[in-house]
Coordinates of N, CA and C in Angstrom, one line a residue:
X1 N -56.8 18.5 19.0 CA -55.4 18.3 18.8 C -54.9 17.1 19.7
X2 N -54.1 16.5 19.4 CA -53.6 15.3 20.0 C -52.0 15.5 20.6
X3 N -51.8 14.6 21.9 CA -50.7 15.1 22.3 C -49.4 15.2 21.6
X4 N -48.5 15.8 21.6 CA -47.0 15.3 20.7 C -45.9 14.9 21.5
X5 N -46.1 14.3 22.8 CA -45.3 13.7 23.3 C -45.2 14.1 24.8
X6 N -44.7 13.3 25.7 CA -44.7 13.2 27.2 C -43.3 12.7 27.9
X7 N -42.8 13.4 28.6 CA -41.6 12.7 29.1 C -41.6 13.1 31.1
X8 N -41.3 12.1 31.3 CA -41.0 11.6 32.6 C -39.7 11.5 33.3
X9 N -39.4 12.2 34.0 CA -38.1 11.9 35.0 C -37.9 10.9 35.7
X10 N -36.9 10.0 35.5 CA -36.7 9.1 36.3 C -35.2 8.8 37.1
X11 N -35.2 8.2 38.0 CA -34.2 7.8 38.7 C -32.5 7.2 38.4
X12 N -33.0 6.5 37.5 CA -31.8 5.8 36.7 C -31.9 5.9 35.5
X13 N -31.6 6.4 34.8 CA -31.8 6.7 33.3 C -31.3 5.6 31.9
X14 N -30.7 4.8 32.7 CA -29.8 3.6 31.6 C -31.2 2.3 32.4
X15 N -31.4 1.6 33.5 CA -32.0 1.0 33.8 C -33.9 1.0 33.1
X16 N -34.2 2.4 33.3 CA -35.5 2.9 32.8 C -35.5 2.6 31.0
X17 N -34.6 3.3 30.2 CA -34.1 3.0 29.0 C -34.4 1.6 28.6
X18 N -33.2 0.8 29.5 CA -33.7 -1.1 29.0 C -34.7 -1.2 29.1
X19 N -35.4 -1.1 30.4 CA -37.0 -1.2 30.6 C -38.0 -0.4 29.4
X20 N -37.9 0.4 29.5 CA -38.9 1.0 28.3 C -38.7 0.9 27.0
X21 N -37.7 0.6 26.4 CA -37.6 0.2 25.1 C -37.8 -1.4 25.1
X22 N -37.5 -2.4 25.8 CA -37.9 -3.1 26.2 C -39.7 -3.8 26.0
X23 N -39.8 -2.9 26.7 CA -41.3 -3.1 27.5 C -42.1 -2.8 25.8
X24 N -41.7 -1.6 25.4 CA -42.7 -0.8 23.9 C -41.8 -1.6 22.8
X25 N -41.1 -2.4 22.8 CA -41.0 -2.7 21.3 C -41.7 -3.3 21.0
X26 N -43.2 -4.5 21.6 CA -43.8 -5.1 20.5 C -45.1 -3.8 19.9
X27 N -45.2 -2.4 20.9 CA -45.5 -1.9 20.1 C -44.8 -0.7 18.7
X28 N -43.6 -1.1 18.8 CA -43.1 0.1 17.7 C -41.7 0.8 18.2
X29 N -41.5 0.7 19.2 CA -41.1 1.6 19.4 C -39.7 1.4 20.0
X30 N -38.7 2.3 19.2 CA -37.1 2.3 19.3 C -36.7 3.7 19.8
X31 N -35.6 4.2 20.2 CA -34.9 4.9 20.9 C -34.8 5.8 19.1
X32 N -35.2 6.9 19.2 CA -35.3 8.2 18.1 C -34.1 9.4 18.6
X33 N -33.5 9.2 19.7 CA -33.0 10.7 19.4 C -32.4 10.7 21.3
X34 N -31.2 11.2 20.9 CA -30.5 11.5 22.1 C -29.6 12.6 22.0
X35 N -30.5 13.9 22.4 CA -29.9 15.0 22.5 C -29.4 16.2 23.1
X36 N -29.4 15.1 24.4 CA -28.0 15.6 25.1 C -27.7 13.9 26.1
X37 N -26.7 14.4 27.4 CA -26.9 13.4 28.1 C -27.8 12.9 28.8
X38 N -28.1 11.6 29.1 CA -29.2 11.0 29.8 C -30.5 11.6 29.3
X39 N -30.8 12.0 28.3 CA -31.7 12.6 27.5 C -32.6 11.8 26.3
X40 N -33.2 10.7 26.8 CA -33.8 9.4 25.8 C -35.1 10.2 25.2
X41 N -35.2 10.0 23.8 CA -36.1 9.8 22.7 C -37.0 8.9 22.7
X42 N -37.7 8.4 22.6 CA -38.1 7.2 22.3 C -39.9 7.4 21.2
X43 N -39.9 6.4 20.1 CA -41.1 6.7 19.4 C -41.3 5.4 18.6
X44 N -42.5 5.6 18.1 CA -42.8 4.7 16.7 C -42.2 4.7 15.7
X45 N -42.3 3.2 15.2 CA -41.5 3.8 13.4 C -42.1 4.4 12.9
X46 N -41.5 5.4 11.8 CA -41.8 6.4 11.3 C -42.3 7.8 12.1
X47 N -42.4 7.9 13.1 CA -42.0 8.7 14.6 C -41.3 9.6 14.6
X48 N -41.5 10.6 15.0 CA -40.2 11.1 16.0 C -40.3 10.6 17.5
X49 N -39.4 11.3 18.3 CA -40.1 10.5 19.7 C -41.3 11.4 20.1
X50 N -41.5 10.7 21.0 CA -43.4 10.8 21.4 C -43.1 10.1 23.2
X51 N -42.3 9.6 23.4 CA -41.5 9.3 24.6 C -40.6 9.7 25.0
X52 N -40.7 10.5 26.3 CA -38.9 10.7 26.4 C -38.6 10.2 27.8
X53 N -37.2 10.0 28.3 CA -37.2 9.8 29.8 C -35.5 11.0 30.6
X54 N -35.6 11.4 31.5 CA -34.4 12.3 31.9 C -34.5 11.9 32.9
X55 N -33.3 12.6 33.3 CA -32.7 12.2 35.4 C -33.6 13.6 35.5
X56 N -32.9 13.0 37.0 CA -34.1 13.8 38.1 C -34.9 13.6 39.1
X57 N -35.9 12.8 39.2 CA -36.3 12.2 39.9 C -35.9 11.9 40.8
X58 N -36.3 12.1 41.8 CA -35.9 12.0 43.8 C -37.0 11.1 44.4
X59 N -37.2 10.1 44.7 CA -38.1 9.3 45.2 C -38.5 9.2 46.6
X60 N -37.2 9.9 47.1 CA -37.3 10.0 48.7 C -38.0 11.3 48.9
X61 N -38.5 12.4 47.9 CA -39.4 13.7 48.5 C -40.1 13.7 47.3
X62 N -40.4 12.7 46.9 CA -42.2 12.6 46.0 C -42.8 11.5 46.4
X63 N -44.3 11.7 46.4 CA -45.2 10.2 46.5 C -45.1 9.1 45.6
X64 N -45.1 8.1 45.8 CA -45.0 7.0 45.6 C -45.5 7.4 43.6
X65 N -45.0 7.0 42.7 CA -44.8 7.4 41.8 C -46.2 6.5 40.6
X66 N -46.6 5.8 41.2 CA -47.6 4.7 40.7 C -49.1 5.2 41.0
X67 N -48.7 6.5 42.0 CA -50.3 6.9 42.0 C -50.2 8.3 41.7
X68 N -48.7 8.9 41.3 CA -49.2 10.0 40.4 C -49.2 9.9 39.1
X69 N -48.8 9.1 38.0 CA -48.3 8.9 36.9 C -49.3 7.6 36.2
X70 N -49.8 7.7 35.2 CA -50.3 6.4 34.5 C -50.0 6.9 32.8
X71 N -49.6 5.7 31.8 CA -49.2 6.3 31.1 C -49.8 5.4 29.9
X72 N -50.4 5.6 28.5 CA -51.1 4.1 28.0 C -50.7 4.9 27.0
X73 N -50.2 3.6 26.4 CA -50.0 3.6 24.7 C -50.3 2.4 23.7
X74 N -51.4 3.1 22.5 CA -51.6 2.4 21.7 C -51.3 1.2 21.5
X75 N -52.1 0.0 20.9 CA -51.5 -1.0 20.2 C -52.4 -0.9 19.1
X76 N -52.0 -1.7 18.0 CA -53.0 -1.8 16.5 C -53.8 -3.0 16.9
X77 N -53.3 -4.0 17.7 CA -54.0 -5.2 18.1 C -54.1 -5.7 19.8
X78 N -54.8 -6.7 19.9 CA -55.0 -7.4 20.9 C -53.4 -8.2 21.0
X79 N -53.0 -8.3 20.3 CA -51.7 -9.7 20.3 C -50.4 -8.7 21.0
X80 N -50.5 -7.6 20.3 CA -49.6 -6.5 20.6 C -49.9 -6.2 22.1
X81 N -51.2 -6.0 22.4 CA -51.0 -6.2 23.9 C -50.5 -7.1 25.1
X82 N -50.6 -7.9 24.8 CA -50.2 -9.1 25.3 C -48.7 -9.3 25.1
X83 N -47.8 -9.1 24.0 CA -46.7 -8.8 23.7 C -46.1 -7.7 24.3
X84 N -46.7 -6.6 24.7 CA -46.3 -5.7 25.5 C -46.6 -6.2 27.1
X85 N -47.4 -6.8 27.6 CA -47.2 -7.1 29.2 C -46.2 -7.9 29.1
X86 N -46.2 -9.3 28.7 CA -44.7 -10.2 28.5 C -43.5 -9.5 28.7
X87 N -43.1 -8.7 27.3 CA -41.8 -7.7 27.4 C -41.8 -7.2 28.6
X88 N -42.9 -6.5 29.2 CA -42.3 -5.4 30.5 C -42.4 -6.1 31.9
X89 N -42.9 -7.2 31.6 CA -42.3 -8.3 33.0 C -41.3 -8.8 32.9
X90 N -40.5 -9.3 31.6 CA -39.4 -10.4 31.5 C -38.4 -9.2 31.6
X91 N -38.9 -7.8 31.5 CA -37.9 -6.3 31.3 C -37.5 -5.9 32.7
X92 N -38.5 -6.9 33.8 CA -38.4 -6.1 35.5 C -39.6 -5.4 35.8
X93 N -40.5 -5.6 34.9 CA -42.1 -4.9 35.7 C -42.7 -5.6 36.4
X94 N -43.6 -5.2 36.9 CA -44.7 -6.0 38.0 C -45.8 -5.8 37.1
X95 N -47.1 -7.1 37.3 CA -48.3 -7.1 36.8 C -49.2 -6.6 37.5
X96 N -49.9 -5.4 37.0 CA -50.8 -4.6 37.5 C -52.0 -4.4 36.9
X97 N -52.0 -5.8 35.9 CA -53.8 -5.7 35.5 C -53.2 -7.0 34.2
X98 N -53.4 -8.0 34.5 CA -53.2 -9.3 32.9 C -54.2 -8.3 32.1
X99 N -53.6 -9.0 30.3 CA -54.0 -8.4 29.3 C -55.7 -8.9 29.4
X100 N -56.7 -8.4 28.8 CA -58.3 -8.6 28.5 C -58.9 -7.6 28.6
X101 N -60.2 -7.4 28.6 CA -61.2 -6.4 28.3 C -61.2 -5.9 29.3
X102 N -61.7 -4.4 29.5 CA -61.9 -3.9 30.7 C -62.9 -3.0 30.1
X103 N -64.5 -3.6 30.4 CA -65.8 -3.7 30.0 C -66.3 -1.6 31.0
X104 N -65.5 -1.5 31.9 CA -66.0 -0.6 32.4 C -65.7 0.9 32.0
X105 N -64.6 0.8 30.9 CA -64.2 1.7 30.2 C -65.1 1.9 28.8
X106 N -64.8 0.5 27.9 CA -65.7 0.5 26.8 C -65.8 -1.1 26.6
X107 N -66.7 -1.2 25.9 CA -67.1 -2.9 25.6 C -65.8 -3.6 25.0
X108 N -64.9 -2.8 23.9 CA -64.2 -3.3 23.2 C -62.8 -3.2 24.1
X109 N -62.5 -2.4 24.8 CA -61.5 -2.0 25.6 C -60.5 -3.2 26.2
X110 N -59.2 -3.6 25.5 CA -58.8 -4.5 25.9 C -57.6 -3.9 26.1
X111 N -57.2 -4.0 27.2 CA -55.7 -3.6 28.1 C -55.0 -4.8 28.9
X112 N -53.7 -3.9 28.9 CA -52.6 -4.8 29.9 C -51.9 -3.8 31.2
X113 N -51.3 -3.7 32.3 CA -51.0 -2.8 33.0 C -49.8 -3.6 33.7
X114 N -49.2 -2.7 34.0 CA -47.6 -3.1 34.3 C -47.3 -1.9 35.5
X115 N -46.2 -2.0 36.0 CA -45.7 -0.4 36.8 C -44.3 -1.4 36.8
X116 N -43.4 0.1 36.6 CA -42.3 0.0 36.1 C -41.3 -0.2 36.5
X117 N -40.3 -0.2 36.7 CA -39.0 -0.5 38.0 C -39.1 0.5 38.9
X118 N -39.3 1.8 38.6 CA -40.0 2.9 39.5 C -41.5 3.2 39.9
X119 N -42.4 2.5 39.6 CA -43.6 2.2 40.3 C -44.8 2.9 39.1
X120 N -44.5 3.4 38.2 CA -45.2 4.4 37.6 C -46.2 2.9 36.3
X121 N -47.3 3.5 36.3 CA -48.6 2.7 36.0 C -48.9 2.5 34.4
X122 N -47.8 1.6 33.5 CA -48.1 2.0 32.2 C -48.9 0.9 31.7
X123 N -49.2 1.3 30.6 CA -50.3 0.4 29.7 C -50.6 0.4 28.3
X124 N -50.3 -0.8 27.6 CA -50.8 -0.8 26.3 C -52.3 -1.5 26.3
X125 N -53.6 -0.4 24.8 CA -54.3 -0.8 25.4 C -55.1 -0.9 23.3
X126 N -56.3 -1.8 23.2 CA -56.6 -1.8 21.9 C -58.0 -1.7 22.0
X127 N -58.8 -0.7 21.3 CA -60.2 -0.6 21.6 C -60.7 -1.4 20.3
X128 N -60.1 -1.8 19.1 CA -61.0 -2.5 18.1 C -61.3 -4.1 18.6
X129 N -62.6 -4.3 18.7 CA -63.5 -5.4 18.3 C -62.3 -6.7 18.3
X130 N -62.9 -7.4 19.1 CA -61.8 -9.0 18.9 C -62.1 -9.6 16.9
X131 N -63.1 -9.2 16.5 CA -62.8 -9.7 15.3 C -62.1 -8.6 14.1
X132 N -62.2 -7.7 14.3 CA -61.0 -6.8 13.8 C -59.5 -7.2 14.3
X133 N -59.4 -7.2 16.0 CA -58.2 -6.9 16.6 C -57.7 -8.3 16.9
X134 N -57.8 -9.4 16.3 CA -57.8 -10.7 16.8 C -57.1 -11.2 15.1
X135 N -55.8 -11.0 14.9 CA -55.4 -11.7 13.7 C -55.8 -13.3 13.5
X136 N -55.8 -14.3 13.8 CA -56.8 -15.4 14.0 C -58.2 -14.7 13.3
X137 N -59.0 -14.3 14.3 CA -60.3 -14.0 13.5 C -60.6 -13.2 12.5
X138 N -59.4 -12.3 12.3 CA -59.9 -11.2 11.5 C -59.6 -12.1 9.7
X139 N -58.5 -12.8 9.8 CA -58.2 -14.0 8.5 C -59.6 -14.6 8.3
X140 N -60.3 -15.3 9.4 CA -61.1 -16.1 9.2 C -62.3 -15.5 8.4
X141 N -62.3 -13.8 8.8 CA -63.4 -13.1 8.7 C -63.3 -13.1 7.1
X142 N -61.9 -12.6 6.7 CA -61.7 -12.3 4.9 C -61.7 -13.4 4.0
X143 N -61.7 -14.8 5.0 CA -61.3 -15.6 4.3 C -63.6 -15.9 4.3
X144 N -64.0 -16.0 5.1 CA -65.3 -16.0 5.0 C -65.9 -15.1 4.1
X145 N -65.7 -14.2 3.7 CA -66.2 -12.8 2.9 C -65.7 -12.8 2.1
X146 N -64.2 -13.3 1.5 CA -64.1 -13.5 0.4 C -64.9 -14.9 -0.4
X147 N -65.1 -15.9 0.1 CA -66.1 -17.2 -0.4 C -67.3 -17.0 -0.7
X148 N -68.0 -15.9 0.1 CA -69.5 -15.3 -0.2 C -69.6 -14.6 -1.6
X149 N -68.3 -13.4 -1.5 CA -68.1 -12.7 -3.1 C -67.6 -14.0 -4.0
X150 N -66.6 -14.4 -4.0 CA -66.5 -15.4 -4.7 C -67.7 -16.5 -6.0
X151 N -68.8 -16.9 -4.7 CA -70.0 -17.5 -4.9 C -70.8 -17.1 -5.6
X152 N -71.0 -15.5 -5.5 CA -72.2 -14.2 -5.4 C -71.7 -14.4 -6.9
X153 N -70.3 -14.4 -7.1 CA -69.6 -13.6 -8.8 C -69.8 -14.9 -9.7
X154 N -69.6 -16.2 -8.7 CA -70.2 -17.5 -10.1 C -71.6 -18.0 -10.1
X155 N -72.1 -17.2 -9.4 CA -73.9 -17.2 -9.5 C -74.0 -16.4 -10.4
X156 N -74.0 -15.1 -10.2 CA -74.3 -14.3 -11.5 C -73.6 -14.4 -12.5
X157 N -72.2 -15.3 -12.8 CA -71.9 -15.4 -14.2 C -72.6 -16.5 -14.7
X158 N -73.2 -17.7 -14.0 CA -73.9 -18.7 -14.6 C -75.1 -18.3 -15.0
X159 N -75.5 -17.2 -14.8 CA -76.8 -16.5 -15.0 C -76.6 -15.4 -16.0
X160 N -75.5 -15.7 -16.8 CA -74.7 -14.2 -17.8 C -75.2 -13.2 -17.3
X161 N -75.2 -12.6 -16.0 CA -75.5 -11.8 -15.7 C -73.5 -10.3 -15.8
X162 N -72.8 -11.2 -15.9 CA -71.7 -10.2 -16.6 C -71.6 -10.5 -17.5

């Protein structure tokens, strides 16, 4: 089973909001549901939320909030990652790892890491292949494989083979 959602307490609740809807919209993700006060939703399209954020949080009698908390969400691509660190620095994040591979997790493993106006360690991250997850190469790949079938189908029609 997979998780159905994680929410986090934080300190300012309208500041964290800009920031995180911010930060996740190049991956998907808009404010789904506010149901009560200071009480944020947040998810994918077609989603419910799968994010939430509330008050609460006391920073003066918890540790430092960046070494208890890491939080990574999906991208469909490489570009989306990189689209996500941008957003959550121009949003008020700090860079805590530039977008590229991180070969020590998996070969394909391409992430970005940020920590957030309250210190907490998030990350969009894409494990498919740069020629799947690489819109640039993945065109070049169909446009390559389509010219092979293409060829393959006027070979064997010059040969009435259909």
């Amino acid at each position: 089973m997979t998780i159905s959602h994680v929410g986090i307490q934080v300190t300012d609740v309208q500041q964290m909001t800009d920031f995180y809807l911010a930060a996740l919209k190049p991956l998907g993700y808009a404010k789904r549901m506010e149901p009560a006060k200071d009480v944020i939703g947040m998810g994918p399209r077609f989603c419910g939320p799968t994010f939430w954020l509330s008050p609460g949080l006391d920073l003066s009698k918890k540790p430092d909030t960046g070494e208890q908390l890491h939080i990574a969400f999906h991208a469909s691509n490489r570009q989306k990652v990189r689209d996500f660190h941008a957003a959550a620095l121009k949003a008020g994040g700090t860079c805590n790892g530039a977008p590229g591979i991180r070969e020590q997790y998996f070969p394909t493993y391409y992430a970005a890491y940020v920590l957030d106006p309250e210190g907490r360690n998030i990350e969009a991250h894409c494990m498919a292949p740069a020629f799947v997850a690489e819109p640039v190469q993945r065109n070049i790949i169909f446009a390559v494989s389509g010219a092979i079938v293409a060829a393959a189908v006027y070979w064997a029609r010059t040969r009435e083979m259909f």
